XYZ file of C-alpha atoms in Angstrom:
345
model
C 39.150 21.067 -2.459
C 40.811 17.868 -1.289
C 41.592 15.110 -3.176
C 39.384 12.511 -3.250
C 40.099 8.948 -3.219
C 38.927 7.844 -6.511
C 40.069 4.462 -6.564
C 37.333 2.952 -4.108
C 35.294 5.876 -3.700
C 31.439 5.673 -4.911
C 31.011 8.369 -6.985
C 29.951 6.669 -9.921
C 26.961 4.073 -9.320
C 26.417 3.002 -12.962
C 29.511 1.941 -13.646
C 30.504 0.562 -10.083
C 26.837 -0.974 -9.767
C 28.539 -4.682 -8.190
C 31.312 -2.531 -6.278
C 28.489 -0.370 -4.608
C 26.309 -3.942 -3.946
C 29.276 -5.409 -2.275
C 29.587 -1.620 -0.067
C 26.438 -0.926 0.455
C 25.821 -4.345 2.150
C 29.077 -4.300 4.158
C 27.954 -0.277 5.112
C 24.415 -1.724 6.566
C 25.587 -4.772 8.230
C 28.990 -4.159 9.620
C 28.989 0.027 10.511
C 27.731 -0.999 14.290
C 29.093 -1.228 17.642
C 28.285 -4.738 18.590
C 30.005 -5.005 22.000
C 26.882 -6.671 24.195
C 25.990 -5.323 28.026
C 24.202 -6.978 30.437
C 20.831 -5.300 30.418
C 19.353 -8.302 32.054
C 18.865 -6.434 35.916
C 17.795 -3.392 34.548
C 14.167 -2.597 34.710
C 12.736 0.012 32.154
C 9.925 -0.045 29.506
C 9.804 3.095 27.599
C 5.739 3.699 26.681
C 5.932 6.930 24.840
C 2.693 9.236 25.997
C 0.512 9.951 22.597
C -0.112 13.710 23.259
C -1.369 14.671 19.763
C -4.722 11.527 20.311
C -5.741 13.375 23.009
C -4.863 17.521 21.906
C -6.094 16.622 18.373
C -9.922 15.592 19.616
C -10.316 18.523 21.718
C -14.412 19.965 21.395
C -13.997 22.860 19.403
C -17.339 23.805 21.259
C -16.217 23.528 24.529
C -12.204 24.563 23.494
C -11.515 25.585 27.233
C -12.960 22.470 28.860
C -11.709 20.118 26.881
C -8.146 21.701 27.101
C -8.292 21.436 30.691
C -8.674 17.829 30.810
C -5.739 17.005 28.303
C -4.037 19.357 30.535
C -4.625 17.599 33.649
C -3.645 14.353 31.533
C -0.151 15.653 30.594
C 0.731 18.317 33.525
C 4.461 17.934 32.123
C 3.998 18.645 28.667
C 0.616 20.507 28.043
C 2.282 24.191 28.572
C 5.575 23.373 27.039
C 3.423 22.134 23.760
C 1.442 25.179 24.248
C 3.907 28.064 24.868
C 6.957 26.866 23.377
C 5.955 24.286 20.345
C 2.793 25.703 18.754
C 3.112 29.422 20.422
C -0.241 29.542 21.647
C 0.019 30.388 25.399
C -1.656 28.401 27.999
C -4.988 28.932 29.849
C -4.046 31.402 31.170
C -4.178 33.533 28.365
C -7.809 35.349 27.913
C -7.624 34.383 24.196
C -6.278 31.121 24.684
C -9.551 29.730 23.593
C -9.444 31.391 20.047
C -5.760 31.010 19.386
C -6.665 26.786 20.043
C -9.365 26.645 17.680
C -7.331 28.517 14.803
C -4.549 25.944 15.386
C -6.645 22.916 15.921
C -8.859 24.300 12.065
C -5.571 25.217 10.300
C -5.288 22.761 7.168
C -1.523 21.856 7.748
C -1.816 21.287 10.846
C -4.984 18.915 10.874
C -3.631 17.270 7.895
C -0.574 16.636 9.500
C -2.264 14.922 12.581
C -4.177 12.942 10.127
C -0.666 11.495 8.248
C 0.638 11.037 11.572
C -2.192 8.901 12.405
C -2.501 6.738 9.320
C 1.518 6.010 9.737
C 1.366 5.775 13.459
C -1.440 3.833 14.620
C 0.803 1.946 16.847
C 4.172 3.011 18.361
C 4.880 -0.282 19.970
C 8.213 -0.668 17.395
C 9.010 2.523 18.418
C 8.923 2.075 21.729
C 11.245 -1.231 22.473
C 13.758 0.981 20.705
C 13.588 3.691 22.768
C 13.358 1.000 26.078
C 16.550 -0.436 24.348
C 18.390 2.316 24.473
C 17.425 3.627 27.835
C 18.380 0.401 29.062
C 22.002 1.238 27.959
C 21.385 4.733 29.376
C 20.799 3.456 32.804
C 23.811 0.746 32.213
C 26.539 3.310 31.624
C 24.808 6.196 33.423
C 23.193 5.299 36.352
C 22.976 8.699 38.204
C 20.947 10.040 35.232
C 16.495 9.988 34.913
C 15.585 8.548 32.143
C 13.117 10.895 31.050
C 9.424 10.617 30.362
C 8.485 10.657 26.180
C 5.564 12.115 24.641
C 4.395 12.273 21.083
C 2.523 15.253 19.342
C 1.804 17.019 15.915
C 3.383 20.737 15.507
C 2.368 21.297 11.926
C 5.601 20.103 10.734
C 7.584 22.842 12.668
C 9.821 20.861 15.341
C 11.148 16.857 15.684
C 12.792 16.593 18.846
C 11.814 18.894 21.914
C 13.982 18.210 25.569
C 13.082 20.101 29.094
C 14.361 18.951 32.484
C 12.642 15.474 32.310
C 11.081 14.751 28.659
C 11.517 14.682 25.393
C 8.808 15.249 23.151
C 8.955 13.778 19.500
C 7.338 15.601 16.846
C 5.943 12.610 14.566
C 4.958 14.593 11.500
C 8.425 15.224 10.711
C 9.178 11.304 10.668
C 6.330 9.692 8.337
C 9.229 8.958 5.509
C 11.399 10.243 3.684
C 9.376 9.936 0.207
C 5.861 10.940 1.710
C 4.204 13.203 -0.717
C 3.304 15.858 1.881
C 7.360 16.687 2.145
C 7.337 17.483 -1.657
C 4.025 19.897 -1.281
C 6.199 21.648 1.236
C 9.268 22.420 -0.598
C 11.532 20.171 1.040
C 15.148 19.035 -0.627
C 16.389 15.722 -0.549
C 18.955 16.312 2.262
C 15.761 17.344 4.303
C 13.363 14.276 4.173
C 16.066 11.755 3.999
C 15.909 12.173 7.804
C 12.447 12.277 8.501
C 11.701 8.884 8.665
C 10.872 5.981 11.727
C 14.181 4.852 11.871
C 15.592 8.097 12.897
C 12.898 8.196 15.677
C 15.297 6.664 18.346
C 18.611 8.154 17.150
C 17.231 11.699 17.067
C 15.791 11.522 20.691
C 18.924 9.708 21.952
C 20.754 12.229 20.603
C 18.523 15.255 21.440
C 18.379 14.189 25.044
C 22.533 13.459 24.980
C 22.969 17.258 23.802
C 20.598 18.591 26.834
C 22.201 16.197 29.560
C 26.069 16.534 28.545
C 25.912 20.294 26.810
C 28.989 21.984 25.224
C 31.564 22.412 27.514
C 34.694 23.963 26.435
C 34.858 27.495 27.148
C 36.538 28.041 23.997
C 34.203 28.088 20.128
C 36.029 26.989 17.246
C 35.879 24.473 14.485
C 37.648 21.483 15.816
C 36.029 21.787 19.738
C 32.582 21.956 17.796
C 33.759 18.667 15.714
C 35.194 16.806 19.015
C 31.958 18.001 21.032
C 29.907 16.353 17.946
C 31.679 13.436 18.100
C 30.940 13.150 21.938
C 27.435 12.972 21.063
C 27.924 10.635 18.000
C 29.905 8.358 20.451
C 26.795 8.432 22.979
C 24.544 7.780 20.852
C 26.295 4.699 19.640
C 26.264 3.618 22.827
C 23.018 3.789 23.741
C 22.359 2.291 19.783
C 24.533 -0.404 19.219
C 22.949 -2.272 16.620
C 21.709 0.513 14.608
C 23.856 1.237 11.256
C 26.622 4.056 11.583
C 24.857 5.770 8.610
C 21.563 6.324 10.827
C 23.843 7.595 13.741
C 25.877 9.824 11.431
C 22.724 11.031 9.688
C 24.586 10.124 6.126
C 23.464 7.730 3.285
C 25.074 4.664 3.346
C 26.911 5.772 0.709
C 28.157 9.271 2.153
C 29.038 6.732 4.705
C 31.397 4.667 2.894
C 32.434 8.256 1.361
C 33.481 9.546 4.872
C 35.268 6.272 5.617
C 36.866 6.168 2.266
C 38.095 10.109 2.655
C 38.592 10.434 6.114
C 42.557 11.375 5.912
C 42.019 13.555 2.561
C 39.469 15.503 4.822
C 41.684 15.724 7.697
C 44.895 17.012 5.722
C 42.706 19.488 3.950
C 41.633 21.144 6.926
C 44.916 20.974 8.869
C 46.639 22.382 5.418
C 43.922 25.183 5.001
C 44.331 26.360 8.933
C 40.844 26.005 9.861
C 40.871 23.836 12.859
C 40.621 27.027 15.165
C 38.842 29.290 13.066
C 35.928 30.625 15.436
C 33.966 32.504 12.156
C 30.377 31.105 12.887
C 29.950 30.663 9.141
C 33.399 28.319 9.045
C 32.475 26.109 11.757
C 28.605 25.826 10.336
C 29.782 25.240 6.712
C 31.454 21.819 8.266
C 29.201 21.232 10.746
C 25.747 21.786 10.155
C 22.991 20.493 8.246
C 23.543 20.814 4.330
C 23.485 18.815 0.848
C 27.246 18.119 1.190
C 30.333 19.507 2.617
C 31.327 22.541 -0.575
C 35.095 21.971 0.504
C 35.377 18.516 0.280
C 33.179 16.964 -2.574
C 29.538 17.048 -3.882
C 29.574 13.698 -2.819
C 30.382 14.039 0.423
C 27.836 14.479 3.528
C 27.384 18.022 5.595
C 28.332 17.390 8.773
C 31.645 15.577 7.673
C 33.894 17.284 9.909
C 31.740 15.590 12.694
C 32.528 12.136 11.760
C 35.864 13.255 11.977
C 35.382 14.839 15.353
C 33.889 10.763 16.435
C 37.036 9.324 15.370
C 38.982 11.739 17.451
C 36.940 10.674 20.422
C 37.432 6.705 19.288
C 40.929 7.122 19.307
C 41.255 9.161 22.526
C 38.990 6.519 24.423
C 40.977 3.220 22.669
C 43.811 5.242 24.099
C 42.571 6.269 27.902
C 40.060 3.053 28.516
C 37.660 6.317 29.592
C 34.152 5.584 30.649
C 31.145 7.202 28.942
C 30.327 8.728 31.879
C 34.079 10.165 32.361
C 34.208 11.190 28.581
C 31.011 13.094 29.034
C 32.193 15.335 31.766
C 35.644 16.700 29.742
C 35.503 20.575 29.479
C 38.924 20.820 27.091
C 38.016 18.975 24.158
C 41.928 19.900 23.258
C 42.496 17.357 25.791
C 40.986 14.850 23.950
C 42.554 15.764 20.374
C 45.728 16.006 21.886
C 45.393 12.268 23.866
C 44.343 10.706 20.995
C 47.536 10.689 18.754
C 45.191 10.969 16.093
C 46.394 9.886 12.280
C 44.094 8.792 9.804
């Protein structure tokens, strides 16, 4: 395990309680990228479809009917919800009818539509983020749709779906972090500290980022997987320039601060421990993947530290080059990239 650096680090709150204040407020109000655009010509409003107020008040007496009228509604995203989200089948299907009913009568899943509801009842907050950031989609990407976005209630199975031209945002796995339903379920910590509104934006910036600009490099190993990460990261910060690094990064603000604090420690200790180009699937998930903390580095530390290592690769290499998104997106030899960089912590 690396060394951490104890001397500024947060590890302990009680007795640091001013230390963390001061942190913690520079963490929230300073960890963004603040560099303005002129969104002014660009015309897009972002009204996210509400799937679920429409699936969720189908007649169970008249289950086929009714089904085909949502459908009609939302010819995009009825049989994706149907075949792919909730596993149903579509119409189809000669027992479409009776699968519908079981899901629609299932306790979870009604109750979950009915939290979704009570913390949803309006998505218009929502929604000028998501415009926001599709503004700065169209800005650096012009050549790219900006998809259509839909809403709906999967029983708390899925929070981000992408095809071809939407994205689909399951909300019962964003009604906050301390809702009580999380706890009935079992969930850790590390779980619900996502599933929250504010994540809304990042995760479908992000989701859509991964299906557009997919992993390129023909070669699997630890530090492409990091750089590739960090490709995304940097997009999303892009399209999200006011939100905190700690919401892009998916970290506490204090994990933040950790990763900022430890960034060279981390760095050494997987140069020294020759893991960089390990391609063992379990290696490159154990630093990359979702997790209480990274086990090599500290219990204090975030998962998916190696990833905020893999951004500041891709900082450094674009400070460097003066690459465009656009260009940056399009690089199959993410080797390219480490090496350009002249990366030191």
């Amino acid at each position: 395990m690396f060394t951490i650096n104890s001397s500024k680090n947060l590890i302990d709150m009680t007795r640091y309680y001013f230390l963390g204040l001061i942190i913690l407020s520079f963490a929230f109000f300073s960890c963004t990228d603040k560099k303005e655009v002129d969104l002014s010509g660009i015309d897009i409003e972002i009204t996210a479809k509400r799937f679920e107020q429409d699936f969720f008040v189908i007649s169970l007496d008249s289950t086929r009917q009714s089904a085909e009228k949502v459908r009609e509604k939302y010819p995009l995203f009825f049989d994706l919800y149907t075949n792919q989200i909730i596993s149903i089948g579509d119409l189809s299907n000669a027992a479409f009818d009776d699968y519908l009913r079981t899901f629609l009568t299932e306790y979870v899943v009604f109750r979950s539509y009915e939290e979704v509801m009570d913390t949803f009842p309006d998505f218009s907050e929502q929604n000028a983020d998501l415009t926001l950031a599709f503004k700065h989609y169209n800005y650096y990407l012009p050549e790219k749709e900006v998809p259509t976005i839909y809403t709906f209630v999967s029983g708390f199975n899925h929070s981000i779906v992408t095809d071809e031209k939407l994205i689909g945002i399951g909300l019962d796995k964003y009604l906050g972090e301390d809702h009580p339903v999380y706890n009935q379920l079992g969930w850790f910590d590390y779980q619900t500290r996502k599933m929250k509104p504010d994540y809304i934006p990042v995760d479908a910036v992000a989701g859509w980022g991964i299906t557009e600009f997919p992993y390129n490099d023909s070669v699997d190993n630890l530090i492409n997987t990091m750089i590739y990460n960090g490709i995304i990261h940097y997009y999303t910060k892009k399209m999200l320039p006011e939100v905190p690094d700690y919401l892009i990064f998916g970290f506490s603000p204090q994990q933040m601060e950790f990763s900022r604090l430890n960034e060279e420690s981390a760095w050494t200790y997987l140069v020294e421990q020759k893991l960089l180009f390990s391609t063992d699937r379990f290696t490159i998930s154990k630093f990359t993947n979702e997790g209480p903390f990274t086990k090599d580095f500290s219990k204090n530390s975030p998962a998916r530290m190696a990833n905020w290592i893999g951004y500041r690769i891709v900082e450094a290499y674009i400070e460097r080059s003066g690459l465009s998104l656009g260009a940056l997106l399009q690089i199959q030899n993410y080797m390219e990239i480490l090496e350009d960089s002249k990366y030191n912590p």
